[in-house]
Amino acid sequence: MKRPNYATDKVLKKFIKNALEEDIKDGDHSTLSTIPSDLEQSAKLLVKENCILAGVELAEIIFKTFDKNLTVEKFIKDGDTAKVGDVAFIVTGSARSILSTERLVLNCMQRMSGIATLTQDWDSRLIGTRTKLLDTRKTTPNFRVCEKWAVAIGGGTNHRYGLYDMIMLKDNHIDYNGSITNAVKMAKDYVKKSKKKLKIEVETRNLEEVQEAINAKVDRIMLDNMDVNTMKKAVKLINGSCESEASGGITRDQLKEIATTGVTYISAGALTHSAKNIDLSLKALK
């Protein structure tokens, strides 16, 4: 799949640089002390658990950022189904470079594959509906680019990337401001004055707030922690005047029923904060 626009070369290289600095500091002394500098070897990425594989492209970028002479022969692409015993790729070159980057590659791929696998499972429950599955900002600090990329690989849709690319007026914004009407007016004035192209979403907690958000003419209304019957009434009230988003403690078992309400999106923090890592390993080729 095409790399998301937020996963730029600049962003990834900064992430990789910081991650390697965290791990290596003044040297991978285990490797430096035991592996000759001129030794060249190969290693295979072994899949040890059925999954939707993710992080293959990132792995190649990590290897080549650390050592441009490493080569990667890929057999499974990001988003492909992988099963136990599959070999995703073979990396060849300096044995020192392979060993020093092994853990970063595995940390990224295991986490990303877990998220992609969970996302694909959840998203499959929305097949036949018009509702799309969104992630949230409930991500690991400094690892958001990888986690949101993994959601996209798994077939989900990315919500806003951060605080800068959409205005979302949540309960605290509204409570601090006094009302949805006041908060939206100020947000629209800000957008006009700053000349930024930012959509405005408002979190609502009941049907009265939904109506107030409709009257304020926002781009999307979040239906937060509402039961299905209330969501149905809210979607009927909205009547296509803007997008709608179901959110708040969403579970896998609720997805189909929530989609029947007609909401545009369902957002779930669980995609990134509750996915388990997939068992992968990088094994030396003998």
Short mmCIF file of C-alpha atoms in Angstrom, two decimals:
data_model
loop_
_atom_site.label_atom_id
_atom_site.label_comp_id
_atom_site.label_asym_id
_atom_site.label_seq_id
_atom_site.Cartn_x
_atom_site.Cartn_y
_atom_site.Cartn_z
CA MET A 1 0.00 0.00 0.00
CA LYS A 2 1.02 3.60 -0.49
CA ARG A 3 2.73 5.07 2.56
CA PRO A 4 0.46 7.59 4.39
CA ASN A 5 1.38 11.24 3.83
CA TYR A 6 2.28 11.75 7.51
CA ALA A 7 4.94 9.00 7.33
CA THR A 8 7.41 11.19 5.47
CA ASP A 9 11.09 10.39 5.03
CA LYS A 10 11.89 13.27 7.40
CA VAL A 11 9.54 12.02 10.13
CA LEU A 12 10.73 8.41 9.85
CA LYS A 13 14.42 9.28 9.84
CA LYS A 14 13.94 11.40 12.99
CA PHE A 15 12.06 8.55 14.67
CA ILE A 16 14.74 6.01 13.68
CA LYS A 17 17.60 8.30 14.77
CA ASN A 18 16.05 8.80 18.22
CA ALA A 19 15.23 5.11 18.62
CA LEU A 20 18.76 4.00 17.70
CA GLU A 21 20.26 6.63 20.00
CA GLU A 22 18.10 5.31 22.84
CA ASP A 23 19.28 1.74 22.22
CA ILE A 24 22.90 2.05 21.12
CA LYS A 25 24.32 5.24 22.72
CA ASP A 26 28.12 4.88 22.44
CA GLY A 27 28.00 1.42 20.92
CA ASP A 28 26.42 -2.03 20.67
CA HIS A 29 29.19 -3.54 22.79
CA SER A 30 27.86 -7.10 22.64
CA THR A 31 28.23 -7.01 18.87
CA LEU A 32 31.40 -4.90 18.71
CA SER A 33 33.18 -7.29 21.06
CA THR A 34 32.27 -10.54 19.30
CA ILE A 35 31.57 -9.91 15.61
CA PRO A 36 34.39 -9.06 13.15
CA SER A 37 33.87 -5.77 11.31
CA ASP A 38 34.22 -7.40 7.89
CA LEU A 39 31.83 -10.33 8.51
CA GLU A 40 28.85 -10.41 6.15
CA GLN A 41 25.78 -12.53 6.87
CA SER A 42 22.06 -12.87 6.18
CA ALA A 43 19.05 -13.11 8.48
CA LYS A 44 15.40 -13.97 7.86
CA LEU A 45 12.32 -12.36 9.40
CA LEU A 46 10.40 -15.41 10.65
CA VAL A 47 6.65 -15.21 11.29
CA LYS A 48 5.74 -17.18 14.42
CA GLU A 49 2.07 -16.23 14.69
CA ASN A 50 -0.70 -15.85 12.09
CA CYS A 51 -1.25 -12.15 11.42
CA ILE A 52 -1.66 -9.24 9.07
CA LEU A 53 1.97 -8.27 8.59
CA ALA A 54 2.94 -4.63 9.02
CA GLY A 55 6.22 -2.75 9.21
CA VAL A 56 8.02 -4.38 6.29
CA GLU A 57 8.63 -1.09 4.50
CA LEU A 58 9.67 0.55 7.77
CA ALA A 59 12.10 -2.32 8.49
CA GLU A 60 13.85 -1.74 5.17
CA ILE A 61 14.10 1.99 5.93
CA ILE A 62 15.58 1.22 9.37
CA PHE A 63 18.18 -1.13 7.92
CA LYS A 64 19.22 1.28 5.18
CA THR A 65 19.24 4.32 7.48
CA PHE A 66 21.71 2.52 9.71
CA ASP A 67 23.73 0.97 6.89
CA LYS A 68 23.00 1.89 3.27
CA ASN A 69 24.79 -1.27 2.07
CA LEU A 70 22.30 -3.65 3.67
CA THR A 71 19.95 -5.27 1.14
CA VAL A 72 16.45 -6.55 1.81
CA GLU A 73 14.73 -9.23 -0.29
CA LYS A 74 11.01 -9.05 0.51
CA PHE A 75 8.56 -11.95 0.16
CA ILE A 76 5.53 -10.58 2.04
CA LYS A 77 4.20 -7.02 1.74
CA ASP A 78 2.61 -4.77 4.35
CA GLY A 79 -1.05 -5.71 4.69
CA ASP A 80 -0.60 -9.29 3.49
CA THR A 81 -1.82 -12.22 5.54
CA ALA A 82 1.14 -14.11 7.02
CA LYS A 83 1.08 -17.48 8.71
CA VAL A 84 3.34 -19.35 11.11
CA GLY A 85 6.59 -20.35 9.42
CA ASP A 86 6.48 -17.74 6.67
CA VAL A 87 9.62 -15.73 5.90
CA ALA A 88 8.75 -12.08 5.33
CA PHE A 89 12.17 -10.99 4.10
CA ILE A 90 15.89 -11.72 4.13
CA VAL A 91 18.35 -8.99 5.04
CA THR A 92 21.97 -9.34 3.89
CA GLY A 93 25.14 -7.41 4.62
CA SER A 94 27.27 -6.46 7.60
CA ALA A 95 26.57 -8.86 10.47
CA ARG A 96 27.23 -6.01 12.89
CA SER A 97 24.62 -3.82 11.24
CA ILE A 98 22.02 -6.59 11.24
CA LEU A 99 22.53 -7.30 14.94
CA SER A 100 22.50 -3.63 15.96
CA THR A 101 19.20 -2.94 14.20
CA GLU A 102 17.49 -6.25 15.02
CA ARG A 103 15.62 -5.12 18.13
CA LEU A 104 14.34 -1.86 16.66
CA VAL A 105 13.03 -3.67 13.58
CA LEU A 106 11.32 -6.33 15.71
CA ASN A 107 9.86 -3.84 18.19
CA CYS A 108 8.29 -1.89 15.33
CA MET A 109 7.07 -4.86 13.31
CA GLN A 110 5.67 -6.81 16.26
CA ARG A 111 3.69 -3.79 17.48
CA MET A 112 2.57 -2.69 14.01
CA SER A 113 1.53 -6.22 13.02
CA GLY A 114 -0.53 -6.53 16.20
CA ILE A 115 -2.36 -3.29 15.46
CA ALA A 116 -2.89 -4.16 11.79
CA THR A 117 -4.23 -7.61 12.73
CA LEU A 118 -6.67 -6.21 15.29
CA THR A 119 -7.78 -3.45 12.92
CA GLN A 120 -8.43 -5.91 10.10
CA ASP A 121 -10.49 -8.07 12.43
CA TRP A 122 -12.61 -5.13 13.63
CA ASP A 123 -12.95 -3.61 10.17
CA SER A 124 -14.18 -6.91 8.73
CA ARG A 125 -17.27 -6.62 10.96
CA LEU A 126 -18.27 -3.45 9.09
CA ILE A 127 -18.29 -5.09 5.65
CA GLY A 128 -21.61 -4.38 3.94
CA THR A 129 -22.14 -1.12 5.83
CA ARG A 130 -21.16 2.45 4.94
CA THR A 131 -19.56 3.04 8.33
CA LYS A 132 -15.79 3.47 8.48
CA LEU A 133 -13.51 2.48 11.36
CA LEU A 134 -11.32 5.23 12.82
CA ASP A 135 -8.37 5.24 15.19
CA THR A 136 -7.76 7.91 17.85
CA ARG A 137 -4.89 9.87 19.42
CA LYS A 138 -4.60 7.19 22.14
CA THR A 139 -1.17 6.20 20.90
CA THR A 140 2.25 5.57 22.45
CA PRO A 141 4.20 8.85 22.75
CA ASN A 142 6.80 9.19 19.97
CA PHE A 143 5.43 6.06 18.25
CA ARG A 144 2.27 7.53 16.73
CA VAL A 145 3.55 7.47 13.16
CA CYS A 146 4.03 3.70 13.33
CA GLU A 147 0.77 2.96 15.14
CA LYS A 148 -1.42 5.03 12.84
CA TRP A 149 0.41 3.63 9.82
CA ALA A 150 -0.39 0.15 11.12
CA VAL A 151 -4.10 1.02 11.40
CA ALA A 152 -4.05 2.09 7.75
CA ILE A 153 -2.24 -1.12 6.76
CA GLY A 154 -4.95 -3.11 8.56
CA GLY A 155 -7.68 -1.42 6.54
CA GLY A 156 -8.79 1.20 9.07
CA THR A 157 -9.12 4.94 8.46
CA ASN A 158 -6.92 7.42 10.27
CA HIS A 159 -8.64 10.12 12.33
CA ARG A 160 -6.81 13.42 12.80
CA TYR A 161 -3.09 12.83 13.24
CA GLY A 162 -2.67 15.36 16.05
CA LEU A 163 -3.99 18.53 17.60
CA TYR A 164 -2.89 20.59 14.62
CA ASP A 165 -4.83 19.15 11.68
CA MET A 166 -8.43 19.34 12.92
CA ILE A 167 -10.41 21.24 15.54
CA MET A 168 -12.15 18.86 17.91
CA LEU A 169 -14.14 20.55 20.66
CA LYS A 170 -14.46 17.99 23.43
CA ASP A 171 -16.37 18.16 26.70
CA ASN A 172 -13.72 20.18 28.53
CA HIS A 173 -13.46 22.74 25.72
CA ILE A 174 -17.23 23.15 25.83
CA ASP A 175 -17.49 23.23 29.63
CA TYR A 176 -14.67 25.78 29.88
CA ASN A 177 -16.32 27.89 27.17
CA GLY A 178 -19.88 27.71 28.47
CA SER A 179 -21.66 26.12 25.52
CA ILE A 180 -21.25 24.41 22.16
CA THR A 181 -22.58 27.53 20.46
CA ASN A 182 -19.92 29.75 22.01
CA ALA A 183 -17.10 27.28 21.42
CA VAL A 184 -17.98 26.73 17.75
CA LYS A 185 -18.31 30.47 17.11
CA MET A 186 -14.86 31.07 18.55
CA ALA A 187 -13.43 28.16 16.56
CA LYS A 188 -14.89 29.48 13.32
CA ASP A 189 -13.55 32.97 14.05
CA TYR A 190 -10.13 31.45 14.70
CA VAL A 191 -10.18 29.49 11.43
CA LYS A 192 -11.20 32.59 9.47
CA LYS A 193 -8.59 34.81 11.10
CA SER A 194 -5.76 32.27 10.83
CA LYS A 195 -6.76 31.28 7.27
CA LYS A 196 -6.28 27.63 8.15
CA LYS A 197 -8.25 24.87 6.45
CA LEU A 198 -9.45 23.03 9.53
CA LYS A 199 -12.63 21.01 9.91
CA ILE A 200 -14.55 21.41 13.15
CA GLU A 201 -15.86 18.45 15.13
CA VAL A 202 -17.90 18.70 18.32
CA GLU A 203 -18.31 16.07 21.02
CA THR A 204 -21.88 15.69 22.24
CA ARG A 205 -23.26 13.82 25.23
CA ASN A 206 -27.03 13.96 24.65
CA LEU A 207 -29.61 14.84 22.01
CA GLU A 208 -29.89 18.45 23.19
CA GLU A 209 -26.19 18.94 22.52
CA VAL A 210 -26.55 17.19 19.15
CA GLN A 211 -29.22 19.70 18.14
CA GLU A 212 -27.06 22.58 19.34
CA ALA A 213 -24.13 21.29 17.27
CA ILE A 214 -26.39 20.94 14.22
CA ASN A 215 -27.53 24.53 14.66
CA ALA A 216 -23.88 25.64 14.92
CA LYS A 217 -23.20 24.02 11.53
CA VAL A 218 -20.11 21.95 12.28
CA ASP A 219 -18.39 19.43 9.99
CA ARG A 220 -18.78 16.40 12.24
CA ILE A 221 -20.66 15.54 15.41
CA MET A 222 -19.25 12.99 17.82
CA LEU A 223 -21.81 10.89 19.67
CA ASP A 224 -19.96 10.15 22.87
CA ASN A 225 -20.89 7.18 25.06
CA MET A 226 -24.45 7.05 23.75
CA ASP A 227 -26.51 3.87 23.63
CA VAL A 228 -27.60 2.56 20.25
CA ASN A 229 -31.15 3.89 20.47
CA THR A 230 -29.91 7.38 21.29
CA MET A 231 -27.42 7.16 18.42
CA LYS A 232 -30.25 6.29 16.02
CA LYS A 233 -32.18 9.35 17.15
CA ALA A 234 -29.06 11.50 16.84
CA VAL A 235 -28.34 10.32 13.29
CA LYS A 236 -31.96 11.00 12.36
CA LEU A 237 -31.64 14.52 13.80
CA ILE A 238 -28.41 15.13 11.89
CA ASN A 239 -30.12 13.89 8.71
CA GLY A 240 -26.99 14.14 6.58
CA SER A 241 -26.27 17.78 7.46
CA CYS A 242 -22.78 16.73 8.57
CA GLU A 243 -20.74 13.64 9.37
CA SER A 244 -21.34 11.64 12.55
CA GLU A 245 -18.96 9.63 14.71
CA ALA A 246 -19.75 7.07 17.40
CA SER A 247 -17.13 7.03 20.16
CA GLY A 248 -16.49 6.05 23.75
CA GLY A 249 -15.71 2.57 25.03
CA ILE A 250 -16.50 0.87 21.72
CA THR A 251 -16.00 -2.91 21.73
CA ARG A 252 -15.67 -5.37 18.86
CA ASP A 253 -19.02 -6.97 19.62
CA GLN A 254 -20.84 -3.62 19.31
CA LEU A 255 -19.55 -2.70 15.85
CA LYS A 256 -22.29 -4.21 13.68
CA GLU A 257 -25.11 -2.90 15.83
CA ILE A 258 -23.64 0.59 15.97
CA ALA A 259 -23.20 0.61 12.19
CA THR A 260 -26.95 0.00 11.81
CA THR A 261 -27.57 3.47 13.26
CA GLY A 262 -26.13 4.98 10.08
CA VAL A 263 -23.17 6.76 11.68
CA THR A 264 -20.44 7.82 9.28
CA TYR A 265 -17.60 6.66 11.52
CA ILE A 266 -16.87 4.56 14.58
CA SER A 267 -13.71 5.54 16.45
CA ALA A 268 -11.94 3.16 18.81
CA GLY A 269 -8.86 3.79 20.93
CA ALA A 270 -8.57 0.03 21.44
CA LEU A 271 -7.04 -0.35 17.98
CA THR A 272 -3.82 1.22 19.22
CA HIS A 273 -3.87 0.91 23.00
CA SER A 274 -5.10 -2.66 23.33
CA ALA A 275 -3.52 -4.58 20.44
CA LYS A 276 -1.15 -7.36 21.46
CA ASN A 277 2.24 -7.75 19.81
CA ILE A 278 2.68 -10.44 17.18
CA ASP A 279 5.48 -12.98 17.67
CA LEU A 280 8.18 -12.42 15.03
CA SER A 281 11.90 -13.11 15.12
CA LEU A 282 15.00 -12.30 13.09
CA LYS A 283 17.01 -15.49 12.67
CA ALA A 284 20.50 -15.92 11.25
CA LEU A 285 20.66 -17.90 8.02
CA LYS A 286 23.07 -20.77 8.49
#
